[in-house]
Amino acid sequence: MKNKIVVVMALLGIATLSGCSNAPKGDAGIICPAIGGGLGALIGGGAGAVGGVITGAMFCANPDQDGDGVINSQDECPDTPAGTAVDERGCAAVEEAVVEQAVVEEAVVVEQVAVVAAAAVLIPEGCEQYVMVDGDKVMGFKHVLFGFNKDKYSQAEQAKVDCIADTIMANDLTIDAVGYTDSVGNADYNMALSQRRANNVADALRASGVSASTTIEKGKGAAAPVASNATEAGRADNRRVEVRVYH
């Protein structure tokens, strides 16, 4: 009969100690050895009490009280609810929301400032001697000269006329052709002669491709001499057509 009582008490003690294993860590450290000691005393007297205390302490020394995988000595959150994901400290893990930051490259709009530089004067090769330039502008041309009482220029002047035409077209110039005579002869005759000379040069320019809308012919007779009519050399310079440029 005594043995049966011992078995019953032992089973009761195990059940009680099992309950202690689920007690909070702080309480289990005191309650479980006490219960174990009491049961040991009932069963085995003084020696049983000592054994019960040791057994109770060992039984209740649950190394992971809240079952989160972190031992009690390192668990900073010993009462974590079951099933809670914890970090290395035994506390509920905080999921860091990873926000993908779209890196938007700032479009640097480079304002391109168009610098309108004055275009260089275009002078056909070999024509430099016939073209008068000031900075970035064609100012005029050497005069087309005529013989005495002639309304057509000589073959010697053809290269000059060709260069004048090419330069006008290359630079998109607007011009007029103004004819003059020397002082020999009457004014009316000289006026008509100067007009024919202007027409002759203007016709040659248009034949070379110069637009008719940019060409004007005028006759001025013996007006505005560029040299003295008292000498043959001076009169030769006055028998001319000036191709003038408009800006």
Short mmCIF file of C-alpha atoms in Angstrom, two decimals:
data_model
loop_
_atom_site.label_atom_id
_atom_site.label_comp_id
_atom_site.label_asym_id
_atom_site.label_seq_id
_atom_site.Cartn_x
_atom_site.Cartn_y
_atom_site.Cartn_z
CA MET A 1 0.00 0.00 0.00
CA LYS A 2 2.83 2.34 0.86
CA ASN A 3 4.45 1.70 -2.51
CA LYS A 4 1.22 2.58 -4.29
CA ILE A 5 1.03 5.85 -2.40
CA VAL A 6 4.58 6.60 -3.40
CA VAL A 7 3.84 5.96 -7.06
CA VAL A 8 0.74 8.13 -6.96
CA MET A 9 2.62 10.92 -5.27
CA ALA A 10 5.47 10.61 -7.76
CA LEU A 11 3.07 10.92 -10.67
CA LEU A 12 1.43 13.88 -9.02
CA GLY A 13 4.82 15.44 -8.48
CA ILE A 14 5.80 14.98 -12.12
CA ALA A 15 2.57 16.56 -13.27
CA THR A 16 3.10 19.45 -10.90
CA LEU A 17 6.68 19.94 -12.02
CA SER A 18 5.55 19.81 -15.65
CA GLY A 19 3.28 22.70 -14.88
CA CYS A 20 6.19 24.49 -13.30
CA SER A 21 8.19 24.17 -16.51
CA ASN A 22 5.66 26.42 -18.18
CA ALA A 23 5.74 29.01 -15.41
CA PRO A 24 7.49 32.36 -15.99
CA LYS A 25 11.25 32.10 -15.79
CA GLY A 26 11.56 34.11 -12.61
CA ASP A 27 8.84 32.16 -10.76
CA ALA A 28 10.06 28.77 -11.94
CA GLY A 29 13.46 29.43 -10.41
CA ILE A 30 11.85 29.50 -6.92
CA ILE A 31 8.61 27.50 -7.16
CA CYS A 32 9.89 24.40 -8.92
CA PRO A 33 12.69 23.58 -6.43
CA ALA A 34 10.26 24.22 -3.55
CA ILE A 35 7.62 21.85 -4.95
CA GLY A 36 10.28 19.28 -5.74
CA GLY A 37 11.66 19.49 -2.23
CA GLY A 38 8.19 19.14 -0.67
CA LEU A 39 7.35 16.09 -2.74
CA GLY A 40 10.73 14.58 -1.99
CA ALA A 41 10.14 15.01 1.73
CA LEU A 42 6.77 13.30 1.55
CA ILE A 43 8.17 10.44 -0.38
CA GLY A 44 11.60 9.93 1.11
CA GLY A 45 11.97 11.98 4.20
CA GLY A 46 14.90 14.33 4.71
CA ALA A 47 17.07 12.80 2.05
CA GLY A 48 14.11 12.85 -0.30
CA ALA A 49 13.62 16.51 0.34
CA VAL A 50 17.18 17.30 -0.77
CA GLY A 51 16.80 15.15 -3.84
CA GLY A 52 13.44 16.69 -4.60
CA VAL A 53 14.89 20.18 -4.55
CA ILE A 54 17.66 19.20 -6.98
CA THR A 55 15.24 17.29 -9.21
CA GLY A 56 12.74 20.15 -9.19
CA ALA A 57 15.41 22.68 -10.09
CA MET A 58 16.74 20.54 -12.94
CA PHE A 59 13.28 19.75 -14.24
CA CYS A 60 12.16 23.35 -14.25
CA ALA A 61 15.41 24.75 -15.68
CA ASN A 62 13.88 25.19 -19.13
CA PRO A 63 16.65 26.86 -21.23
CA ASP A 64 14.08 28.50 -23.59
CA GLN A 65 11.14 29.55 -21.50
CA ASP A 66 9.03 31.12 -24.28
CA GLY A 67 10.06 28.64 -26.97
CA ASP A 68 11.27 31.23 -29.42
CA GLY A 69 14.63 29.60 -30.09
CA VAL A 70 16.63 32.08 -27.99
CA ILE A 71 17.92 30.74 -24.64
CA ASN A 72 16.72 32.44 -21.50
CA SER A 73 20.08 33.96 -20.62
CA GLN A 74 20.13 35.86 -23.97
CA ASP A 75 16.39 36.44 -24.33
CA GLU A 76 15.63 40.13 -23.84
CA CYS A 77 11.91 39.50 -24.41
CA PRO A 78 11.11 36.33 -22.38
CA ASP A 79 7.33 36.56 -22.84
CA THR A 80 7.19 36.55 -26.64
CA PRO A 81 3.86 34.99 -27.78
CA ALA A 82 4.15 31.56 -29.35
CA GLY A 83 4.74 31.56 -33.09
CA THR A 84 6.12 35.09 -33.15
CA ALA A 85 9.12 35.57 -35.41
CA VAL A 86 11.93 36.93 -33.28
CA ASP A 87 15.36 38.44 -33.86
CA GLU A 88 18.68 37.43 -32.29
CA ARG A 89 17.61 39.19 -29.06
CA GLY A 90 14.44 37.08 -28.73
CA CYS A 91 12.18 40.04 -29.46
CA ALA A 92 9.57 40.30 -32.17
CA ALA A 93 11.34 40.93 -35.46
CA VAL A 94 10.45 44.17 -37.17
CA GLU A 95 10.20 43.69 -40.89
CA GLU A 96 12.05 46.45 -42.60
CA ALA A 97 10.15 47.63 -45.55
CA VAL A 98 12.60 47.79 -48.38
CA VAL A 99 11.56 50.66 -50.52
CA GLU A 100 13.12 50.64 -53.90
CA GLN A 101 14.11 54.16 -54.61
CA ALA A 102 13.91 54.88 -58.22
CA VAL A 103 16.85 57.00 -59.08
CA VAL A 104 15.61 59.59 -61.45
CA GLU A 105 18.40 61.17 -63.31
CA GLU A 106 17.79 64.84 -63.50
CA ALA A 107 17.71 65.83 -67.07
CA VAL A 108 20.13 68.66 -67.40
CA VAL A 109 18.88 70.78 -70.19
CA VAL A 110 21.77 72.57 -71.65
CA GLU A 111 20.52 75.68 -73.26
CA GLN A 112 22.36 76.02 -76.47
CA VAL A 113 22.85 79.60 -77.35
CA ALA A 114 23.20 80.07 -81.04
CA VAL A 115 25.90 82.55 -81.64
CA VAL A 116 25.33 84.15 -84.98
CA ALA A 117 28.73 85.07 -86.16
CA ALA A 118 29.17 87.24 -89.17
CA ALA A 119 29.89 84.97 -92.06
CA ALA A 120 33.26 85.42 -93.61
CA VAL A 121 33.26 87.22 -96.92
CA LEU A 122 33.45 84.72 -99.73
CA ILE A 123 35.83 85.83 -102.42
CA PRO A 124 36.41 83.47 -105.34
CA GLU A 125 39.97 82.35 -105.87
CA GLY A 126 41.99 84.81 -107.89
CA CYS A 127 39.47 87.63 -107.42
CA GLU A 128 40.96 89.30 -104.33
CA GLN A 129 42.48 92.10 -106.40
CA TYR A 130 39.08 93.15 -107.73
CA VAL A 131 37.07 93.08 -104.48
CA MET A 132 37.10 95.78 -101.81
CA VAL A 133 36.30 94.41 -98.33
CA ASP A 134 35.82 96.18 -95.01
CA GLY A 135 35.66 93.75 -92.10
CA ASP A 136 32.91 91.29 -92.88
CA LYS A 137 31.39 93.23 -95.77
CA VAL A 138 32.03 93.59 -99.45
CA MET A 139 32.11 97.32 -100.03
CA GLY A 140 32.62 97.44 -103.79
CA PHE A 141 34.68 96.41 -106.81
CA LYS A 142 37.34 97.77 -109.07
CA HIS A 143 35.85 99.81 -111.91
CA VAL A 144 35.15 98.22 -115.26
CA LEU A 145 36.96 100.49 -117.75
CA PHE A 146 36.01 101.43 -121.35
CA GLY A 147 37.86 102.75 -124.33
CA PHE A 148 37.22 106.19 -125.81
CA ASN A 149 33.68 106.45 -127.15
CA LYS A 150 33.10 102.71 -126.52
CA ASP A 151 29.97 101.30 -124.89
CA LYS A 152 31.37 97.75 -124.54
CA TYR A 153 34.26 96.86 -122.30
CA SER A 154 37.32 95.20 -123.76
CA GLN A 155 38.36 91.57 -123.40
CA ALA A 156 41.01 92.67 -120.92
CA GLU A 157 38.19 93.56 -118.49
CA GLN A 158 36.39 90.21 -118.79
CA ALA A 159 38.21 88.55 -115.85
CA LYS A 160 37.24 91.49 -113.67
CA VAL A 161 33.57 91.22 -114.68
CA ASP A 162 33.59 87.45 -114.04
CA CYS A 163 35.01 87.96 -110.55
CA ILE A 164 32.45 90.64 -109.78
CA ALA A 165 29.63 88.29 -110.81
CA ASP A 166 30.99 85.36 -108.80
CA THR A 167 31.46 87.47 -105.67
CA ILE A 168 27.93 88.93 -105.94
CA MET A 169 26.42 85.45 -106.10
CA ALA A 170 28.66 83.95 -103.41
CA ASN A 171 27.67 86.65 -100.93
CA ASP A 172 24.09 87.23 -102.11
CA LEU A 173 24.69 90.92 -102.75
CA THR A 174 22.37 93.56 -104.14
CA ILE A 175 24.15 95.87 -106.54
CA ASP A 176 23.71 98.52 -109.17
CA ALA A 177 25.80 99.28 -112.24
CA VAL A 178 26.43 102.97 -112.81
CA GLY A 179 28.03 104.19 -116.07
CA TYR A 180 30.25 107.30 -116.55
CA THR A 181 32.14 109.06 -119.33
CA ASP A 182 34.98 111.53 -119.54
CA SER A 183 34.29 115.17 -120.26
CA VAL A 184 34.88 115.00 -124.03
CA GLY A 185 31.67 115.49 -126.07
CA ASN A 186 28.34 117.07 -125.26
CA ALA A 187 26.42 116.21 -122.13
CA ASP A 188 23.45 114.49 -123.80
CA TYR A 189 25.67 112.23 -125.84
CA ASN A 190 27.75 111.35 -122.82
CA MET A 191 24.63 110.64 -120.77
CA ALA A 192 23.38 108.13 -123.33
CA LEU A 193 26.84 106.61 -123.67
CA SER A 194 27.15 106.15 -119.92
CA GLN A 195 23.74 104.40 -119.84
CA ARG A 196 24.80 101.96 -122.57
CA ARG A 197 27.96 101.19 -120.65
CA ALA A 198 25.92 100.46 -117.51
CA ASN A 199 23.59 98.25 -119.52
CA ASN A 200 26.55 96.38 -121.01
CA VAL A 201 28.00 95.46 -117.59
CA ALA A 202 24.60 94.62 -116.08
CA ASP A 203 23.82 92.32 -119.01
CA ALA A 204 27.16 90.54 -118.53
CA LEU A 205 26.48 90.04 -114.82
CA ARG A 206 23.02 88.61 -115.47
CA ALA A 207 24.45 86.34 -118.14
CA SER A 208 26.83 84.98 -115.49
CA GLY A 209 23.94 84.16 -113.14
CA VAL A 210 23.39 87.31 -111.08
CA SER A 211 19.70 87.79 -110.35
CA ALA A 212 18.04 90.49 -112.42
CA SER A 213 16.17 91.70 -109.31
CA THR A 214 19.47 92.62 -107.65
CA THR A 215 20.85 94.57 -110.60
CA ILE A 216 20.05 98.17 -111.48
CA GLU A 217 21.59 100.19 -114.34
CA LYS A 218 22.14 103.93 -114.25
CA GLY A 219 23.89 106.43 -116.52
CA LYS A 220 25.53 109.52 -115.01
CA GLY A 221 27.43 110.97 -118.01
CA ALA A 222 30.54 112.95 -117.10
CA ALA A 223 29.39 113.58 -113.53
CA ALA A 224 31.50 112.60 -110.51
CA PRO A 225 34.91 112.10 -112.16
CA VAL A 226 37.41 110.03 -110.15
CA ALA A 227 40.40 111.63 -111.85
CA SER A 228 41.28 114.79 -113.72
CA ASN A 229 39.87 115.09 -117.26
CA ALA A 230 42.84 117.27 -118.14
CA THR A 231 45.02 114.22 -118.88
CA GLU A 232 44.53 111.12 -120.98
CA ALA A 233 45.25 108.90 -117.96
CA GLY A 234 42.65 110.74 -115.94
CA ARG A 235 40.06 110.55 -118.71
CA ALA A 236 40.73 106.79 -119.08
CA ASP A 237 39.88 106.31 -115.41
CA ASN A 238 36.67 108.31 -115.81
CA ARG A 239 35.37 106.11 -118.65
CA ARG A 240 34.02 103.45 -116.32
CA VAL A 241 31.17 101.48 -114.78
CA GLU A 242 31.02 101.26 -111.02
CA VAL A 243 29.36 98.17 -109.51
CA ARG A 244 28.10 99.39 -106.15
CA VAL A 245 26.95 97.22 -103.25
CA TYR A 246 23.87 97.88 -101.11
CA HIS A 247 23.76 96.74 -97.44
#
